[in-house]
Short mmCIF file of N, CA and C in Angstrom, two decimals:
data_model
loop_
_atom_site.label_atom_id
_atom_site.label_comp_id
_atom_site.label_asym_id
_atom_site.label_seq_id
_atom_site.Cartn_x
_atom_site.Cartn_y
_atom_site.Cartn_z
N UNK A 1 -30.14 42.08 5.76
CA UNK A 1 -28.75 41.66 5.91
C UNK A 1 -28.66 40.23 6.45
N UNK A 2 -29.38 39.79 7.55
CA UNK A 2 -29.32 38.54 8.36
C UNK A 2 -29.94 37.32 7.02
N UNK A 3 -31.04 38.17 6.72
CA UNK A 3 -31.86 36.72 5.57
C UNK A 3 -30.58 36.78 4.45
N UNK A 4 -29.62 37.79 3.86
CA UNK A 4 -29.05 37.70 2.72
C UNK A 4 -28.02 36.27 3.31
N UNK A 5 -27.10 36.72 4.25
CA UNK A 5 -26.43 36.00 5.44
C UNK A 5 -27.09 34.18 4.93
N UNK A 6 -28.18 34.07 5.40
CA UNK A 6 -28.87 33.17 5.65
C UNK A 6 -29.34 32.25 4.05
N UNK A 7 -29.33 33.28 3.28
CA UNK A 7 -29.03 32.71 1.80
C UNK A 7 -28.07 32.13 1.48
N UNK A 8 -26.96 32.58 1.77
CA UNK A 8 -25.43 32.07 1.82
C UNK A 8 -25.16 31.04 2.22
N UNK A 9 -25.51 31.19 3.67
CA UNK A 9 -25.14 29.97 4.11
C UNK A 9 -26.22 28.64 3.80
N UNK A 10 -27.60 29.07 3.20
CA UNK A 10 -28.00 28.26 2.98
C UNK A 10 -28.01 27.21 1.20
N UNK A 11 -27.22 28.18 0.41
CA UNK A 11 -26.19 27.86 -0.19
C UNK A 11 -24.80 26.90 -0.84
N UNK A 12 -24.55 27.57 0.73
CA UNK A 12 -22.79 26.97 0.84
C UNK A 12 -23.39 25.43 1.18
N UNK A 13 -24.09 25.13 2.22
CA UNK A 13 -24.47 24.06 2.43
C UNK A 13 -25.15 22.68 2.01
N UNK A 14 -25.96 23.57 1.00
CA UNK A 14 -26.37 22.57 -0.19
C UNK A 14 -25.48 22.36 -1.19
N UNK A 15 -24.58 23.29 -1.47
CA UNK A 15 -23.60 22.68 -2.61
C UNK A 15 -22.53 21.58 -1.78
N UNK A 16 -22.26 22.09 -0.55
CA UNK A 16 -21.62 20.89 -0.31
C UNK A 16 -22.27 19.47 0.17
N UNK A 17 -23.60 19.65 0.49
CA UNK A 17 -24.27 18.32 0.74
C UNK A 17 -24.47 17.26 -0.44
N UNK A 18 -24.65 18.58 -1.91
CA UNK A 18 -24.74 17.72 -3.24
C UNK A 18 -23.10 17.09 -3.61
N UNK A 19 -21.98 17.92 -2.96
CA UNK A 19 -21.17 17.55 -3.53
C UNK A 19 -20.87 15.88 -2.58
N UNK A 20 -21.01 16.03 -1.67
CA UNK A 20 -20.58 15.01 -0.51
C UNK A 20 -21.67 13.87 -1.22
N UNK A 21 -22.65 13.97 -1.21
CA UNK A 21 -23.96 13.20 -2.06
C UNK A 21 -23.00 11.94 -3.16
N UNK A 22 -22.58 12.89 -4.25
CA UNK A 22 -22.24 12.60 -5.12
C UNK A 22 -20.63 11.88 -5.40
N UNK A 23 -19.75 11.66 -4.15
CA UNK A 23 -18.92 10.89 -4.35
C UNK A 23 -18.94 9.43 -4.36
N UNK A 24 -17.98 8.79 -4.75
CA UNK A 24 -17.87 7.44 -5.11
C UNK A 24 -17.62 6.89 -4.34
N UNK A 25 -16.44 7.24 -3.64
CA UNK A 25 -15.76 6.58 -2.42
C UNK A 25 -16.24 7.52 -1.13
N UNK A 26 -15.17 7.09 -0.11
CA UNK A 26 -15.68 7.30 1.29
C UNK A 26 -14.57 8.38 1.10
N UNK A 27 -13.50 8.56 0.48
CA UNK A 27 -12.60 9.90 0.72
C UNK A 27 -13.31 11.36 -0.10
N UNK A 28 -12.90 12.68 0.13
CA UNK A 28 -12.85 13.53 -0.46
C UNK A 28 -12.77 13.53 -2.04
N UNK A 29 -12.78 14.25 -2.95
CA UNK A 29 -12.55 14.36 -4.00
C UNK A 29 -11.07 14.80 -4.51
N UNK A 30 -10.37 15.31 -3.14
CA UNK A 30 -8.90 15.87 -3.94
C UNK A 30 -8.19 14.32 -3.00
N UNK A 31 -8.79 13.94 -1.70
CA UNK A 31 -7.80 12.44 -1.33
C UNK A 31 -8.05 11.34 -2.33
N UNK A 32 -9.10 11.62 -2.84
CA UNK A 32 -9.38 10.39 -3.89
C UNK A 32 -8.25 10.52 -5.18
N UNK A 33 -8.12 12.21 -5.84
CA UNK A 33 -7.18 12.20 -6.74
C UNK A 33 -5.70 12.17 -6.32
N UNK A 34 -6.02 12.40 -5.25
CA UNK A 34 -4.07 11.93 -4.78
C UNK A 34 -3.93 10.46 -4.83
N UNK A 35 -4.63 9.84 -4.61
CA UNK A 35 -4.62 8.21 -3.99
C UNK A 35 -4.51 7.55 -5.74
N UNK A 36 -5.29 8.26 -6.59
CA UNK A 36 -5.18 7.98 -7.99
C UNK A 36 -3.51 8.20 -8.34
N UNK A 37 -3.39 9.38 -8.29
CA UNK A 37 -1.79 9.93 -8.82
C UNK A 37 -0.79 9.38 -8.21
N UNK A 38 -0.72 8.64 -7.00
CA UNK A 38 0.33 8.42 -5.64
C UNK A 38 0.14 6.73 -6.45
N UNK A 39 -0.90 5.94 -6.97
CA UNK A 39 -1.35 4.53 -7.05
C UNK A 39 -0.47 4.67 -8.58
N UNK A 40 -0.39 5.48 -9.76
CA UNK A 40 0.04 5.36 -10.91
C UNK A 40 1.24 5.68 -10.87
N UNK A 41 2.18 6.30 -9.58
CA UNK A 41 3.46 6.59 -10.04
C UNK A 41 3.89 4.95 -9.14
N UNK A 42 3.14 4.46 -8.65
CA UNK A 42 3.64 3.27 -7.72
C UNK A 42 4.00 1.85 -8.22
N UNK A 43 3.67 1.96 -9.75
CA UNK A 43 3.72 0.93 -10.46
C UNK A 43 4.82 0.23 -10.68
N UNK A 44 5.74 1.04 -10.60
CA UNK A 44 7.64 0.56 -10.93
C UNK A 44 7.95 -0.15 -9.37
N UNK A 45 7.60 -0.03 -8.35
CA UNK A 45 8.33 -0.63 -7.26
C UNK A 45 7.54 -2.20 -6.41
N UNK A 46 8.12 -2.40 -6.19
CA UNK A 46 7.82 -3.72 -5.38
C UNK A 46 7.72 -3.74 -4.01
N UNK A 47 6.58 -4.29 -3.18
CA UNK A 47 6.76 -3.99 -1.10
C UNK A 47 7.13 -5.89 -0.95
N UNK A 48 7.94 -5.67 -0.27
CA UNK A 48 8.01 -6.78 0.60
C UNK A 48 7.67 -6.50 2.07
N UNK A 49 6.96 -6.96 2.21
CA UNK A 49 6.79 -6.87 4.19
C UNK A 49 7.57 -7.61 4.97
N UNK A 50 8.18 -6.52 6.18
CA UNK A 50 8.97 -6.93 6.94
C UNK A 50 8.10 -7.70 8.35
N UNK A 51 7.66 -6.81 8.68
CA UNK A 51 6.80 -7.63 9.73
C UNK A 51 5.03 -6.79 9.47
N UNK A 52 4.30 -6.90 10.65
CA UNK A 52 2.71 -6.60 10.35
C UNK A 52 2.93 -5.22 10.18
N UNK A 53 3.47 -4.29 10.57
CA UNK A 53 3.38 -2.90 10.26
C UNK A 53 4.57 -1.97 9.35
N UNK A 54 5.92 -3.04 9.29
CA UNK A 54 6.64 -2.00 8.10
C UNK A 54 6.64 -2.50 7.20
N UNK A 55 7.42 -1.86 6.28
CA UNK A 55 7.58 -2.79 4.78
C UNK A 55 8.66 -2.36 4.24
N UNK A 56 9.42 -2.91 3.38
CA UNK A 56 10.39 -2.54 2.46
C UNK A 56 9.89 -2.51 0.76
N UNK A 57 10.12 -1.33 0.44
CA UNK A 57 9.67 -0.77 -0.56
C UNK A 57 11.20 -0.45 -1.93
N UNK A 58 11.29 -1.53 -3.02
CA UNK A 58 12.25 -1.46 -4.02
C UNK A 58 11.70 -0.96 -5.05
N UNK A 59 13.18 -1.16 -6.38
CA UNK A 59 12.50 -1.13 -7.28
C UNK A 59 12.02 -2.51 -8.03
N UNK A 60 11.09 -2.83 -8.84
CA UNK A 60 10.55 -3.89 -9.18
C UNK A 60 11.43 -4.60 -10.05
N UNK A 61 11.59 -5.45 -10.31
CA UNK A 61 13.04 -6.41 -10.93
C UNK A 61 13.10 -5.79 -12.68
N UNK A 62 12.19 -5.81 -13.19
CA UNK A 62 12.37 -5.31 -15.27
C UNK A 62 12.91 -4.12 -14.88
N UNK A 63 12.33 -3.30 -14.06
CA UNK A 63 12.32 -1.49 -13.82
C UNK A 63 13.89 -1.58 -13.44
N UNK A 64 14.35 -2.72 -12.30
CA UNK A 64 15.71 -2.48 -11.57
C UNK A 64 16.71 -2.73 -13.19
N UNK A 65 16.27 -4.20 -13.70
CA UNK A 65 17.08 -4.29 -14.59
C UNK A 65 17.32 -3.67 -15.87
N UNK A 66 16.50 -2.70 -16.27
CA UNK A 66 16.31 -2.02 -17.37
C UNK A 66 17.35 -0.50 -17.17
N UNK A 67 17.28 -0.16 -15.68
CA UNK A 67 18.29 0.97 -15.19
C UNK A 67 19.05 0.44 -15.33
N UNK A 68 19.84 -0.71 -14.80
CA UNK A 68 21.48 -1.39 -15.26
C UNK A 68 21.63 -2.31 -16.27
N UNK A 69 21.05 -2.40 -17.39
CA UNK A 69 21.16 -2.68 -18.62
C UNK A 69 22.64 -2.15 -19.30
N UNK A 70 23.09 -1.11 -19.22
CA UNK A 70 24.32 -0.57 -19.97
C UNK A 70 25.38 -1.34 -19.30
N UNK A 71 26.68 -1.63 -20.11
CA UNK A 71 27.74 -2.51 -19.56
C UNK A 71 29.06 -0.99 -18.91
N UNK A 72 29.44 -1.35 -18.22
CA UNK A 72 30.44 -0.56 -17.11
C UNK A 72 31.82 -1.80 -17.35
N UNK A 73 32.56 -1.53 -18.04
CA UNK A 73 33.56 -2.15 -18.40
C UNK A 73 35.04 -1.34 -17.04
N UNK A 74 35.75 -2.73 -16.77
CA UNK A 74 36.40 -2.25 -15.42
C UNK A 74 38.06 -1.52 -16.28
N UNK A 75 38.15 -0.66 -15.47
CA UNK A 75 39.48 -0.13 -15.66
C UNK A 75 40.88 -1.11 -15.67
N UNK A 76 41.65 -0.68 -16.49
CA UNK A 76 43.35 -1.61 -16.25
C UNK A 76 43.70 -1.66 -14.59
N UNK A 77 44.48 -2.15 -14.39
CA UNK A 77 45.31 -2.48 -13.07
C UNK A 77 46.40 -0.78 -13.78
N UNK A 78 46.23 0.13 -12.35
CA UNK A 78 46.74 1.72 -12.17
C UNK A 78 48.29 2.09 -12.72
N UNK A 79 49.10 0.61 -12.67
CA UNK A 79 50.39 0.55 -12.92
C UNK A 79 50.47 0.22 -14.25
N UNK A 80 49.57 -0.04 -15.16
CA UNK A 80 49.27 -0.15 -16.70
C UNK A 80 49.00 0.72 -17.26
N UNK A 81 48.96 2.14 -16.75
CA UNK A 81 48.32 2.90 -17.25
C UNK A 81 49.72 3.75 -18.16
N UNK A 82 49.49 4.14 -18.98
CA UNK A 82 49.86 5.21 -19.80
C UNK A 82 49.89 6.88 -19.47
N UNK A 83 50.43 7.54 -18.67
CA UNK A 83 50.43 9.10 -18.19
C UNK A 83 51.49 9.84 -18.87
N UNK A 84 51.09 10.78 -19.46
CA UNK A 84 52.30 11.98 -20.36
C UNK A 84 52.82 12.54 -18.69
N UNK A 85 54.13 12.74 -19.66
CA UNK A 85 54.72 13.64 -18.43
C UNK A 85 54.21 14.65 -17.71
N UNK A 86 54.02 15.19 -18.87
CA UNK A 86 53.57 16.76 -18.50
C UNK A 86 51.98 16.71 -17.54
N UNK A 87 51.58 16.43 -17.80
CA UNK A 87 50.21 15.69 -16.57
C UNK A 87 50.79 15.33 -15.50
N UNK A 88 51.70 14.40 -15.34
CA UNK A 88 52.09 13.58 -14.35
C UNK A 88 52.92 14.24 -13.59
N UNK A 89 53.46 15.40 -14.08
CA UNK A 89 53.99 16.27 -13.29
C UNK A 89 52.96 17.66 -12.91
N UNK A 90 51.57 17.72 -13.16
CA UNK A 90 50.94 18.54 -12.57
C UNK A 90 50.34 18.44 -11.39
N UNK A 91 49.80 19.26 -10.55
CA UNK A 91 49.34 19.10 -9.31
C UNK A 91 48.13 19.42 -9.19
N UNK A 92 46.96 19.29 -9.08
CA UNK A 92 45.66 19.42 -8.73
C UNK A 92 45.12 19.36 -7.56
N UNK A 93 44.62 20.85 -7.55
CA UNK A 93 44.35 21.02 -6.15
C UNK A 93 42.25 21.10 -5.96
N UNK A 94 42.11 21.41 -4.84
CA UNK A 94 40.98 21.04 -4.73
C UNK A 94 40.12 22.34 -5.51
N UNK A 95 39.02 22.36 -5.81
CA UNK A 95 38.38 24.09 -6.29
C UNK A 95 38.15 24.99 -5.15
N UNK A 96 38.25 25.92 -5.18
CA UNK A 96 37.99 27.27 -4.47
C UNK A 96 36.74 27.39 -4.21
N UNK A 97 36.36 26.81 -3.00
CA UNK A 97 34.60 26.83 -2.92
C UNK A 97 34.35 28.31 -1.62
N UNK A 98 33.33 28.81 -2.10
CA UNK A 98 32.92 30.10 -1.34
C UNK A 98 31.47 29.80 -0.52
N UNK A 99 30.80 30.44 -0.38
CA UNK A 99 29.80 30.22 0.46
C UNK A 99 29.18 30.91 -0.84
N UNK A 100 27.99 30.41 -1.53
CA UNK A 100 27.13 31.54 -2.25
C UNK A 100 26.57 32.73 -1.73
N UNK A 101 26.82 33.55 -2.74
CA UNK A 101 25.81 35.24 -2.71
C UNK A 101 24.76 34.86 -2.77
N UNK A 102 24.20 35.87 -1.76
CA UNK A 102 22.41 35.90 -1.79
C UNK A 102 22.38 35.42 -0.27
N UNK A 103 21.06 35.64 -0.33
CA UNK A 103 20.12 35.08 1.12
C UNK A 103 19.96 33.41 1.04
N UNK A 104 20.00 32.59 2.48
CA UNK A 104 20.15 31.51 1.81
C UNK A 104 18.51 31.52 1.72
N UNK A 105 18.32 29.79 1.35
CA UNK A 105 17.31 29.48 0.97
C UNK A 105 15.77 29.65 2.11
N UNK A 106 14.49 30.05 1.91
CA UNK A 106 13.42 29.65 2.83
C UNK A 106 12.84 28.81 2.81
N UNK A 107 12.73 28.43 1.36
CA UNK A 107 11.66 27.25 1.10
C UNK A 107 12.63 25.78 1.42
N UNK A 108 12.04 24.85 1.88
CA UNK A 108 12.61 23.62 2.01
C UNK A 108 12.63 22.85 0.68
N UNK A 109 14.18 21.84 0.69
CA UNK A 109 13.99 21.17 -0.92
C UNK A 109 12.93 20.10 -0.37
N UNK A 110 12.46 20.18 -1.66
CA UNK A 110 11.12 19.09 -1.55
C UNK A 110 11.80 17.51 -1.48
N UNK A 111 10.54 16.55 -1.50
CA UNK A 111 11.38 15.56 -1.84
C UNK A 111 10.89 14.99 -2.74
N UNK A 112 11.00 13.34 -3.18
CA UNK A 112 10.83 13.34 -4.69
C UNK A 112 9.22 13.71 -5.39
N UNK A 113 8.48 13.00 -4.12
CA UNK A 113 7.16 12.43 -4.86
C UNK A 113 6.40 14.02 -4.80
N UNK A 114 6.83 14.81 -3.75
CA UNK A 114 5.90 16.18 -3.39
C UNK A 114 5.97 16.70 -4.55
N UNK A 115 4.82 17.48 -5.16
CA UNK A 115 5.18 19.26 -5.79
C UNK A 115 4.38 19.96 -5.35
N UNK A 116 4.82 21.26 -6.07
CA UNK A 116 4.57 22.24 -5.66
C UNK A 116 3.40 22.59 -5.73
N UNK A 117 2.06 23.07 -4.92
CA UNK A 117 0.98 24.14 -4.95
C UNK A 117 1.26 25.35 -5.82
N UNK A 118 0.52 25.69 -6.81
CA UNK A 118 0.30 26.86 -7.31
C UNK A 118 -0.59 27.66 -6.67
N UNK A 119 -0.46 28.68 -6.35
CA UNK A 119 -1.50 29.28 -5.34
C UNK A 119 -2.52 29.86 -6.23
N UNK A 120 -3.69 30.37 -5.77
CA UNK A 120 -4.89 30.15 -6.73
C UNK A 120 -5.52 31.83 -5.93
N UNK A 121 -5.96 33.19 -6.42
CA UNK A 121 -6.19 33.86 -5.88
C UNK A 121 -7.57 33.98 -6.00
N UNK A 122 -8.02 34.18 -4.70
CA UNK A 122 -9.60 34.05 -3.93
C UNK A 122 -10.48 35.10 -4.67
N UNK A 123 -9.79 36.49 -5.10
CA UNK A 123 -10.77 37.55 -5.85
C UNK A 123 -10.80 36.78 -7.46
N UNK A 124 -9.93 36.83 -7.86
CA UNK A 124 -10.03 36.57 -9.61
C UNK A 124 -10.18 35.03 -10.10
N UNK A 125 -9.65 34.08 -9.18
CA UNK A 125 -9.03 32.95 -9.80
C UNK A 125 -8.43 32.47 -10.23
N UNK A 126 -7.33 33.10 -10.56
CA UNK A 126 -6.36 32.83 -11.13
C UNK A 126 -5.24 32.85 -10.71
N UNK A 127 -4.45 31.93 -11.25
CA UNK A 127 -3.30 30.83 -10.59
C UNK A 127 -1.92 31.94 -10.95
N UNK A 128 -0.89 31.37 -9.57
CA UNK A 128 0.08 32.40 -9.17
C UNK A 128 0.63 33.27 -8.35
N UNK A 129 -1.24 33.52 -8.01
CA UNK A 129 -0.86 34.73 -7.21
C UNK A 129 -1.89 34.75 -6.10
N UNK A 130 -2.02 35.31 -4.98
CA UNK A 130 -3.02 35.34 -3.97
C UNK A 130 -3.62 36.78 -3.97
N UNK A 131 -4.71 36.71 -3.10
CA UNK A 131 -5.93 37.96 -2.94
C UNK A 131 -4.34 38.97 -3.14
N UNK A 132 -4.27 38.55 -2.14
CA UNK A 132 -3.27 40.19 -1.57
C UNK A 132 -2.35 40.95 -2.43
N UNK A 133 -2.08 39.98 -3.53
CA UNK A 133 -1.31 40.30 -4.46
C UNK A 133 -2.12 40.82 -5.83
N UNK A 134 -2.98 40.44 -5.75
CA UNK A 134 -3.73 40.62 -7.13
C UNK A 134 -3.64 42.06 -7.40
N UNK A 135 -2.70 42.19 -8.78
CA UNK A 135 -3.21 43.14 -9.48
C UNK A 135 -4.35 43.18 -10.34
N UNK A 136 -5.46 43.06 -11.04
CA UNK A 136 -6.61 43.10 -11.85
C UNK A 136 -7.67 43.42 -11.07
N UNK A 137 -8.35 44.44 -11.77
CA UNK A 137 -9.59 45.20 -11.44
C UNK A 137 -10.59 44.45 -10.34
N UNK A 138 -10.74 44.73 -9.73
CA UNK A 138 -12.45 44.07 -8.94
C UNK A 138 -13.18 43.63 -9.36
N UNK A 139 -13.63 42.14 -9.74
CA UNK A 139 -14.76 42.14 -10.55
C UNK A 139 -15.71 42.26 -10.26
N UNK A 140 -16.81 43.13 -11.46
CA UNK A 140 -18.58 43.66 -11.24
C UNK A 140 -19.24 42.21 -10.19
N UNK A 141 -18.68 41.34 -10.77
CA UNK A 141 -20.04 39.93 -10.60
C UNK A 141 -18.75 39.12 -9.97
N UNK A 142 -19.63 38.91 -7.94
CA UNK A 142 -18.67 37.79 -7.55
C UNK A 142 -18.54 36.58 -8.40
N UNK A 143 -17.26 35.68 -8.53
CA UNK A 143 -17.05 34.49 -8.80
C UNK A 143 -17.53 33.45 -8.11
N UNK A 144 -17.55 32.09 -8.71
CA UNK A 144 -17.98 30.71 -7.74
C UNK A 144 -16.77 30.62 -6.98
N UNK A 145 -17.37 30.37 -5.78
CA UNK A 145 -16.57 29.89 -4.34
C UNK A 145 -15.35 29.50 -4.53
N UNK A 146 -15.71 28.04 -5.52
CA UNK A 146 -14.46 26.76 -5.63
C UNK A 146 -14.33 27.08 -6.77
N UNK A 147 -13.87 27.98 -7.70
CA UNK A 147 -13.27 28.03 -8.94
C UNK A 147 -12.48 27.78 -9.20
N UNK A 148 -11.26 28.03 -7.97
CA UNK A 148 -10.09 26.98 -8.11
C UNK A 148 -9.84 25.80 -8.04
N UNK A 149 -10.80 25.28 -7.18
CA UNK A 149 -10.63 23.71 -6.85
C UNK A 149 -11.83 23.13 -8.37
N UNK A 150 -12.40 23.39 -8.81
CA UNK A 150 -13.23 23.24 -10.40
C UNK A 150 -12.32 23.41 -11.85
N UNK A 151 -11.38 24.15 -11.63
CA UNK A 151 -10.26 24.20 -12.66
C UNK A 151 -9.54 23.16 -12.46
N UNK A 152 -9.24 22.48 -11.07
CA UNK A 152 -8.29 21.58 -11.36
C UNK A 152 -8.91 20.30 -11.68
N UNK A 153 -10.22 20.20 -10.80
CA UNK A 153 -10.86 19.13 -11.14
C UNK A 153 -10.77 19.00 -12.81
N UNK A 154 -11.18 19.77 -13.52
CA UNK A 154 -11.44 19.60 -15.03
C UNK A 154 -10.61 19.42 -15.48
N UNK A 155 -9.07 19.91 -15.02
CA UNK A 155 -7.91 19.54 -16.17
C UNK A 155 -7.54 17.93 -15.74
N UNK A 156 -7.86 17.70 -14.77
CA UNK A 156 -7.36 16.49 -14.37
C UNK A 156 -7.90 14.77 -14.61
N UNK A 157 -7.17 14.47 -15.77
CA UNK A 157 -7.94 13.57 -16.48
C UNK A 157 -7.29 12.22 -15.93
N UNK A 158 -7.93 11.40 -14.55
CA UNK A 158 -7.66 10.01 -14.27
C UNK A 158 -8.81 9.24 -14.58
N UNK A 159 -7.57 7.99 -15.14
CA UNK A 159 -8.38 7.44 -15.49
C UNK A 159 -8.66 6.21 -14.43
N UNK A 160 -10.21 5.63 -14.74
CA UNK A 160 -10.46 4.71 -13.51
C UNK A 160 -9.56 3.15 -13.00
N UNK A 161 -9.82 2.80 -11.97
CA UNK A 161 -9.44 1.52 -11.93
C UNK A 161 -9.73 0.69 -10.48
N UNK A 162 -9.18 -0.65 -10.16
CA UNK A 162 -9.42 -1.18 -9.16
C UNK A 162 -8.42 -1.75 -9.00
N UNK A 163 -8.53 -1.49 -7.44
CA UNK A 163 -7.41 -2.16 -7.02
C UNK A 163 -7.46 -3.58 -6.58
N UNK A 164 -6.26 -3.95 -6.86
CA UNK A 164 -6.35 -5.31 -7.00
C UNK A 164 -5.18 -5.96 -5.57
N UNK A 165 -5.89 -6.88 -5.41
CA UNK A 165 -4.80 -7.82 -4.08
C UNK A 165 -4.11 -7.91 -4.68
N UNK A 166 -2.38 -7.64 -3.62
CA UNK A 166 -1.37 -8.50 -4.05
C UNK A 166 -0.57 -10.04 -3.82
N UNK A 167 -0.97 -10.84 -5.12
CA UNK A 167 -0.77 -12.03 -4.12
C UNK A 167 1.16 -12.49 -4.20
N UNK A 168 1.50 -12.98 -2.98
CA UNK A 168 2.81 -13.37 -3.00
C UNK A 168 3.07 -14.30 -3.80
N UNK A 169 3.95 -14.58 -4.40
CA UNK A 169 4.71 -16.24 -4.68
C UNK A 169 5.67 -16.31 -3.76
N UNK A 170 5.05 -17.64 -3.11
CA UNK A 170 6.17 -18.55 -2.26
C UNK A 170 7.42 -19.26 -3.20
#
């Protein structure tokens, strides 16, 4: 029992020494793919620095001007306007707002850049659902450890790059 023990852990430890071995950078393998995904949605905005530690963060001038591209033509002066009677004699009141049915909410609204975790269950592997929930049989032959974190690695196709200084124009 102690030597099986001792297999395991001697194991667990070499796969993670090969895995640690084998990175590129000095981060993890899932901070490295965030820093990828967080660096490609960052492309549309512009930082100006306010002083050594904050910054102001826009959108980049084509990106700003391409959102207000459509023309917004201004309304008549209110006393030009044209109103049927029958309108002009109606009254509009505010809507009838209730509190919604149901329980309110638990989960917090996210915000833009977050999503959601799919949860990944520890017996089968498969995404959705956790141990505790798993309906499907026991399987004969344990699974690999990180099967979940190996599925995502594989679907996740970034592509490389470097980062580059940003230089100001004065």
């Amino acid at each position: 029992m102690v030597e099986k023990l001792r297999n395991l852990l001697q194991r667990w430890f070499s796969n993670c020494q090969q895995q640690a071995l084998s990175m590129k950078t000095e981060l993890t393998t899932w901070a490295d793919m965030e820093l990828h995904l967080r660096f490609n949605k960052s492309f549309g905005y512009e930082v100006e620095p306010i002083n050594s530690w904050e910054f102001n963060v826009k959108y980049a001038g084509n990106s700003l001007i391409s959102s207000y591209s459509k023309y917004i033509y201004p309304t008549r002066n209110n006393k030009d306007w044209v109103i049927p009677e029958d309108i002009r004699c109606r009254v509009v009141l505010p809507p009838k707002s209730r509190r919604p049915a149901g329980r309110p909410r638990k989960e917090r609204i996210r915000s833009g850049g977050e999503t959601k975790r799919t949860r990944c269950c520890g017996r089968c592997g498969d995404y959705g659902h956790n141990r505790k929930t798993c309906k499907r049989p026991i399987p004969l032959h344990p699974r690999d450890e990180h099967s979940c974190v190996n599925i995502v690695e594989s679907n996740i196709n970034i592509q490389e790059f470097s980062l580059q200084p940003v230089h100001q124009s004065l």
